[in-house]
XYZ file of C-alpha atoms in Angstrom:
457
model
C 123.604 137.938 62.270
C 125.924 135.753 63.904
C 129.163 133.718 61.895
C 126.686 130.126 63.551
C 124.242 129.205 61.431
C 121.148 126.363 62.244
C 117.907 123.661 61.493
C 115.328 123.140 62.480
C 113.316 119.888 62.926
C 109.956 118.930 63.725
C 109.107 115.247 64.714
C 105.641 114.117 63.269
C 104.247 111.341 65.763
C 101.346 109.277 67.139
C 100.199 111.922 70.048
C 102.769 115.153 70.232
C 104.873 116.722 67.524
C 108.912 117.816 68.598
C 111.119 120.228 67.389
C 114.368 120.881 67.556
C 117.160 123.549 67.181
C 120.174 122.355 65.938
C 123.720 124.147 65.946
C 124.330 123.206 61.450
C 128.567 123.729 62.552
C 128.411 120.129 65.029
C 125.200 119.276 64.769
C 124.314 119.755 68.577
C 121.090 120.443 69.905
C 120.523 123.465 70.828
C 116.729 123.528 72.440
C 113.205 121.346 71.871
C 109.899 121.729 73.131
C 106.431 119.358 72.447
C 102.986 120.318 71.507
C 100.908 116.818 72.431
C 98.034 117.053 70.008
C 95.387 118.885 70.784
C 92.484 116.091 69.692
C 95.111 113.839 70.866
C 94.107 110.229 68.595
C 90.623 109.936 67.568
C 89.265 106.465 67.619
C 85.923 106.308 69.366
C 84.222 109.941 68.194
C 84.620 112.258 66.091
C 85.243 115.906 67.749
C 82.483 117.934 68.920
C 79.566 115.650 66.207
C 80.436 112.562 68.797
C 79.175 111.220 65.910
C 80.727 106.929 66.937
C 84.017 105.640 64.772
C 83.788 101.403 64.344
C 86.385 99.121 65.728
C 89.851 99.739 63.814
C 89.656 103.422 63.445
C 91.991 105.684 64.056
C 91.774 109.545 62.651
C 93.325 112.610 63.403
C 92.861 116.143 63.201
C 95.499 118.124 60.880
C 94.684 121.546 62.456
C 96.779 120.128 65.003
C 99.359 119.454 63.083
C 99.629 122.826 62.918
C 99.299 123.454 66.218
C 102.952 122.355 66.810
C 104.699 124.433 63.858
C 102.727 127.455 65.888
C 103.722 126.440 69.549
C 107.148 124.963 68.926
C 108.939 126.120 66.936
C 108.724 130.384 68.897
C 109.562 127.754 71.787
C 113.108 126.561 70.556
C 113.680 130.293 69.006
C 112.836 131.974 72.974
C 114.453 129.384 74.573
C 118.069 129.028 72.462
C 117.690 132.954 72.311
C 119.424 132.767 69.056
C 118.731 135.378 65.681
C 115.185 133.060 63.813
C 117.569 134.980 61.227
C 120.006 132.506 61.049
C 118.056 129.467 60.167
C 118.342 128.775 57.672
C 116.280 125.432 56.890
C 113.322 123.331 58.335
C 112.639 119.490 57.967
C 110.463 117.625 59.466
C 109.650 113.913 59.349
C 105.745 111.954 60.401
C 104.058 109.019 61.510
C 102.699 107.356 57.824
C 101.326 106.056 56.154
C 98.918 108.760 58.236
C 97.465 110.047 55.391
C 94.185 112.502 53.769
C 92.342 114.066 51.179
C 92.305 117.708 50.376
C 90.369 119.523 47.480
C 91.724 122.032 45.499
C 93.277 124.369 47.188
C 95.044 121.677 49.154
C 92.085 122.004 52.232
C 91.368 118.953 54.719
C 87.811 118.464 53.404
C 87.129 117.724 57.108
C 87.712 121.212 57.427
C 83.700 121.990 55.823
C 80.689 121.411 57.429
C 79.189 119.481 54.480
C 82.166 116.635 55.248
C 83.293 117.246 58.528
C 80.889 114.571 60.571
C 82.145 111.899 57.531
C 85.120 109.851 58.975
C 86.294 109.783 55.814
C 86.659 113.197 55.846
C 89.329 113.122 58.646
C 93.124 112.449 58.855
C 93.572 108.402 58.964
C 95.946 107.634 61.138
C 99.513 105.278 60.622
C 96.954 102.639 62.644
C 94.337 103.114 61.669
C 93.065 99.655 60.834
C 89.751 99.242 59.475
C 90.627 98.748 55.863
C 91.843 95.381 56.182
C 89.634 94.559 53.628
C 90.505 96.667 50.592
C 93.440 95.088 52.154
C 92.938 91.429 52.019
C 91.399 92.031 48.027
C 94.190 94.343 47.213
C 96.760 90.390 47.706
C 94.649 88.190 46.701
C 94.310 90.368 43.372
C 97.503 91.116 42.834
C 99.264 87.359 43.463
C 96.523 86.186 41.603
C 98.264 88.829 38.452
C 100.996 87.712 39.311
C 102.278 92.134 39.413
C 105.656 92.070 40.153
C 105.603 94.572 43.176
C 103.941 91.692 45.377
C 107.200 90.558 46.379
C 108.760 94.066 46.871
C 106.355 94.180 50.072
C 107.235 90.854 51.734
C 103.839 89.463 49.524
C 101.147 91.129 51.224
C 100.458 94.870 51.261
C 98.950 96.502 54.707
C 95.575 97.902 55.868
C 97.551 100.765 56.411
C 98.717 101.830 53.541
C 97.578 104.915 51.558
C 95.886 102.487 48.428
C 93.883 99.955 50.944
C 93.525 103.243 52.839
C 91.518 105.234 49.754
C 89.983 101.741 48.410
C 87.883 102.002 51.539
C 87.145 105.280 50.948
C 85.806 104.763 47.807
C 83.857 102.316 49.028
C 82.208 103.142 52.008
C 81.869 107.360 51.057
C 81.705 107.372 47.197
C 81.208 111.058 47.492
C 84.255 111.846 50.295
C 86.331 110.397 47.059
C 84.597 112.064 44.581
C 85.356 115.220 46.285
C 88.796 114.713 47.190
C 91.439 116.918 44.425
C 94.345 114.648 45.932
C 95.001 112.236 48.527
C 98.143 113.181 50.377
C 100.393 111.845 53.558
C 100.488 114.326 56.064
C 103.634 114.825 55.836
C 103.120 116.059 52.475
C 100.248 118.079 53.473
C 102.182 119.736 55.923
C 104.983 120.518 53.861
C 102.920 122.255 51.441
C 101.507 124.147 53.841
C 104.459 125.488 54.278
C 105.580 126.280 50.820
C 102.636 126.295 49.146
C 103.925 123.748 46.644
C 102.784 119.622 46.875
C 106.079 118.015 46.680
C 105.043 114.006 47.467
C 108.000 112.625 49.323
C 109.868 109.166 47.792
C 110.007 107.448 51.237
C 106.044 106.831 51.660
C 105.277 106.976 47.858
C 107.513 103.891 47.295
C 107.143 102.123 51.691
C 103.044 102.942 51.807
C 101.919 103.730 47.826
C 103.299 100.969 46.435
C 105.750 103.377 43.939
C 108.744 102.520 42.321
C 111.651 104.434 41.201
C 111.542 102.453 38.177
C 108.403 101.731 37.890
C 106.540 103.717 39.302
C 102.785 103.570 40.295
C 100.910 100.327 39.476
C 99.615 99.768 36.021
C 96.445 101.063 35.114
C 94.975 97.371 34.375
C 96.318 96.715 38.328
C 93.790 99.381 39.926
C 90.927 98.659 37.189
C 91.441 94.915 37.902
C 90.883 96.576 41.473
C 87.675 98.858 41.040
C 86.630 100.459 38.308
C 85.967 103.159 39.373
C 90.266 103.020 41.161
C 91.305 102.895 36.482
C 92.988 106.414 37.010
C 93.751 106.696 40.425
C 97.491 106.840 39.775
C 97.205 110.041 37.911
C 93.736 111.542 38.885
C 94.277 111.444 42.797
C 97.411 110.331 43.824
C 99.288 112.760 40.290
C 102.612 115.098 41.444
C 106.137 114.693 41.158
C 107.642 112.686 43.359
C 110.990 114.263 43.905
C 114.022 112.275 46.477
C 114.498 112.627 49.506
C 117.229 116.277 50.808
C 115.191 117.903 48.345
C 113.977 121.124 49.245
C 110.064 121.432 48.797
C 110.755 125.472 48.418
C 110.878 128.404 50.228
C 108.710 129.484 53.452
C 105.795 131.387 52.846
C 105.389 134.801 54.570
C 102.267 133.505 56.795
C 103.838 130.354 58.175
C 106.492 132.864 58.730
C 104.830 134.663 60.586
C 103.460 132.301 62.509
C 106.333 130.722 62.987
C 109.222 133.616 63.611
C 111.004 132.103 60.901
C 112.123 134.559 58.061
C 110.264 134.118 54.779
C 112.196 131.662 52.167
C 114.415 129.638 54.101
C 114.113 125.919 53.123
C 111.772 124.068 53.608
C 112.836 119.629 53.050
C 110.688 117.700 51.462
C 108.602 115.434 54.140
C 110.308 112.106 55.465
C 108.980 108.969 57.666
C 109.483 109.689 60.575
C 112.234 105.716 61.570
C 113.649 106.771 57.712
C 114.739 110.013 58.963
C 115.949 107.673 61.735
C 118.390 105.585 60.663
C 121.486 108.799 58.929
C 120.840 110.226 62.327
C 122.279 107.815 64.464
C 125.201 107.200 62.113
C 123.928 104.117 60.117
C 125.070 104.263 56.889
C 126.078 101.311 54.983
C 124.307 97.241 55.507
C 124.129 94.966 58.398
C 123.136 97.518 61.141
C 118.828 97.101 61.920
C 118.656 100.612 63.162
C 114.470 100.195 65.435
C 112.869 103.429 66.311
C 111.140 102.547 69.094
C 107.518 104.298 69.529
C 103.393 103.332 70.020
C 104.781 100.711 67.316
C 108.637 99.409 66.544
C 110.041 100.211 62.460
C 113.101 98.243 62.053
C 115.173 99.673 59.094
C 117.948 98.131 57.580
C 120.215 99.240 54.809
C 121.589 96.381 51.462
C 123.667 96.883 48.724
C 120.610 93.907 46.339
C 117.139 93.971 46.463
C 115.733 90.624 48.243
C 112.601 88.739 48.663
C 111.850 88.810 52.264
C 108.654 87.517 54.257
C 106.600 90.165 55.783
C 108.834 93.171 55.022
C 107.022 96.329 55.193
C 108.827 97.205 51.384
C 112.116 97.339 49.796
C 112.699 100.651 47.836
C 115.489 101.723 46.648
C 116.998 105.016 48.006
C 114.584 105.102 50.111
C 116.517 105.854 53.274
C 119.596 106.344 52.753
C 121.240 107.575 48.748
C 122.270 104.633 46.480
C 121.475 101.609 48.731
C 118.080 99.565 48.875
C 116.428 100.170 52.451
C 114.709 97.721 54.154
C 111.907 97.309 56.261
C 109.862 95.679 59.136
C 107.322 96.634 61.981
C 105.924 95.805 65.369
C 102.138 97.103 65.023
C 101.837 98.302 69.084
C 104.728 98.813 71.299
C 104.876 101.715 73.395
C 100.988 100.900 72.732
C 100.510 97.834 74.347
C 102.387 98.635 77.838
C 100.827 101.968 77.617
C 97.123 99.726 77.480
C 98.541 98.160 80.276
C 98.675 100.837 82.817
C 96.142 102.944 82.270
C 93.549 99.495 81.379
C 94.577 96.469 83.477
C 96.626 97.318 86.342
C 94.853 96.977 90.069
C 94.452 100.627 91.888
C 97.245 99.385 94.514
C 100.695 99.293 91.757
C 99.407 102.982 91.449
C 98.922 103.956 94.911
C 103.470 102.350 95.804
C 104.496 104.023 92.642
C 102.834 107.068 93.797
C 104.559 106.385 97.055
C 107.825 105.585 95.754
C 107.746 108.468 93.962
C 107.894 107.278 90.149
C 105.935 106.628 87.185
C 103.487 103.056 86.537
C 105.802 102.222 84.399
C 108.938 102.269 86.770
C 107.689 100.520 89.432
C 106.905 98.095 87.862
C 109.878 98.357 85.337
C 112.144 97.577 89.013
C 109.424 94.736 89.975
C 109.444 92.684 86.737
C 113.373 93.316 86.128
C 113.918 90.589 88.634
C 112.555 87.610 86.949
C 114.421 85.632 84.476
C 113.394 84.903 81.448
C 110.404 83.292 81.328
C 110.485 82.761 85.027
C 106.724 84.056 85.328
C 105.613 81.299 82.928
C 103.884 84.047 80.665
C 103.405 84.121 77.113
C 102.156 87.034 74.963
C 102.063 87.592 71.555
C 102.548 91.161 70.800
C 99.232 91.268 68.447
C 97.223 94.274 70.324
C 97.243 96.279 67.486
C 97.508 93.423 64.243
C 100.957 91.902 63.432
C 102.671 94.224 61.039
C 105.732 91.976 60.004
C 105.860 88.931 59.339
C 102.694 87.483 58.925
C 100.808 91.987 57.718
C 97.671 90.883 58.713
C 95.524 93.595 61.277
C 92.896 91.687 62.030
C 95.262 89.428 64.834
C 94.459 89.946 68.439
C 96.778 90.128 71.602
C 97.331 87.259 73.127
C 98.549 86.166 77.265
C 99.321 82.087 78.324
C 99.332 80.718 81.487
C 98.117 82.601 84.213
C 97.427 81.790 87.263
C 95.908 83.275 90.565
C 98.622 84.405 92.076
C 100.090 86.314 88.261
C 101.372 89.814 89.606
C 100.801 92.689 87.210
C 104.891 93.136 86.900
C 105.252 89.445 85.754
C 101.781 90.354 83.266
C 104.174 93.214 82.504
C 107.399 91.209 82.281
C 105.708 88.719 79.744
C 104.133 91.723 77.114
C 108.157 92.847 77.273
C 109.406 90.060 76.197
C 106.146 89.355 73.458
C 108.225 92.559 71.681
C 111.310 91.011 72.479
C 110.142 88.344 70.484
C 108.536 90.473 67.947
C 111.833 91.897 66.891
C 113.376 88.042 67.167
C 111.237 86.677 64.186
C 111.598 90.100 61.982
C 115.587 88.669 61.967
C 115.289 85.418 60.917
C 112.954 86.915 58.084
C 115.772 88.764 57.315
C 118.624 86.394 58.100
C 116.778 83.185 56.142
C 116.546 85.539 53.537
C 120.407 86.812 53.058
C 119.779 89.834 54.256
C 122.493 90.216 56.841
C 121.724 91.735 60.534
C 124.959 92.443 62.741
C 124.037 95.135 64.902
C 120.861 96.390 66.491
C 120.615 100.284 67.082
C 117.650 101.669 69.090
C 116.271 105.131 68.593
C 113.676 106.708 69.828
C 111.232 107.436 73.128
C 111.913 103.306 74.767
C 115.093 103.244 74.828
C 115.346 106.538 77.273
C 111.988 105.308 79.483
C 112.894 101.317 79.894
C 116.063 100.100 80.430
C 114.545 96.415 80.785
C 113.100 96.800 77.317
C 117.057 96.785 76.288
């Protein structure tokens, strides 16, 4: 063993997982490795059976998450050449709300032959929007009852979140609901697989499952008002201790140590949300600084010293990001996803050929062409609702919009309009914070997009 100590962080995104090995003396990144999910995003049909999914569905395969640990952790150990005994801890962050039903042993129901052909037995990815009807009813009933939790979430609970997804399962697959011992965030399930302990993290519970540090979950009466079968949801299928960020969830099991090449018993941190983990990572530890975690979507994170009601925010949670502060979250449901859709589904062949000839990606080719225009010069206007609107309208049924096309419209003009739509969406979120007395004085950008798209910046 050397004198230096290291930690590994694993970031679970929408399409892949990345492991990073960090020197604990100064935070230097020593090695990193990306594992694309073998099953990708499951949004058209189930694996193997080919059963078709309905509109607005987005699932994942839980085995893909373990594959990330199996491939990427040994890869960073091998690349760095360090002694695995010098790695003293591992932690993960995850998209959210990405949730799954498990049995009493902690196995995902989709692993069982009798359930695997039912889409509700699989992981519901954060961008699964098929629970909008349930979200609408949650909001109507909560507003009619005057539930005090509603203003903490900008006046609306999203279809992306835990309770709407659980209720959709109960509505459409009551047998899956009955067979479920617990509904877990995927980040908490992976921590369970790493430690053998179920430790629900306070971040996802607070932002995605309507849990409050002092008040707990909504009352049994509220759940009963939604559906009598949900009355005991909080104390049964959402049961378990909710632990603060930074807590040790337990030691790495012998099985996972053998799989990853790490030493058994090292500390495993409680899970976190990907965007929220980015805030301290970029050095933001005080109010007034908006962190934009930019990837397939954008999460806008902000610290505050007092609780304010902000239109369309995803939530304000005490200690939700940094201990001692209220953490505000807002977001845009599709960002990188929109640019990827445009390049894969709508760009003409000549653009792809030109990019290939220039030795650049299609994104780089379009960005270079689009950068010569001034804002709005093309006359095109777009709205970034290709995957609904998270903030400030909180409506996943909304769809994207492109106005002003003519027979002279160029692909790079459309690409620029989509970039401008993203900027406009962020502007609306900043305006909402300002108009409700929450300061935004500086913007910080992190994630995959800032490195790839300077024009967007």
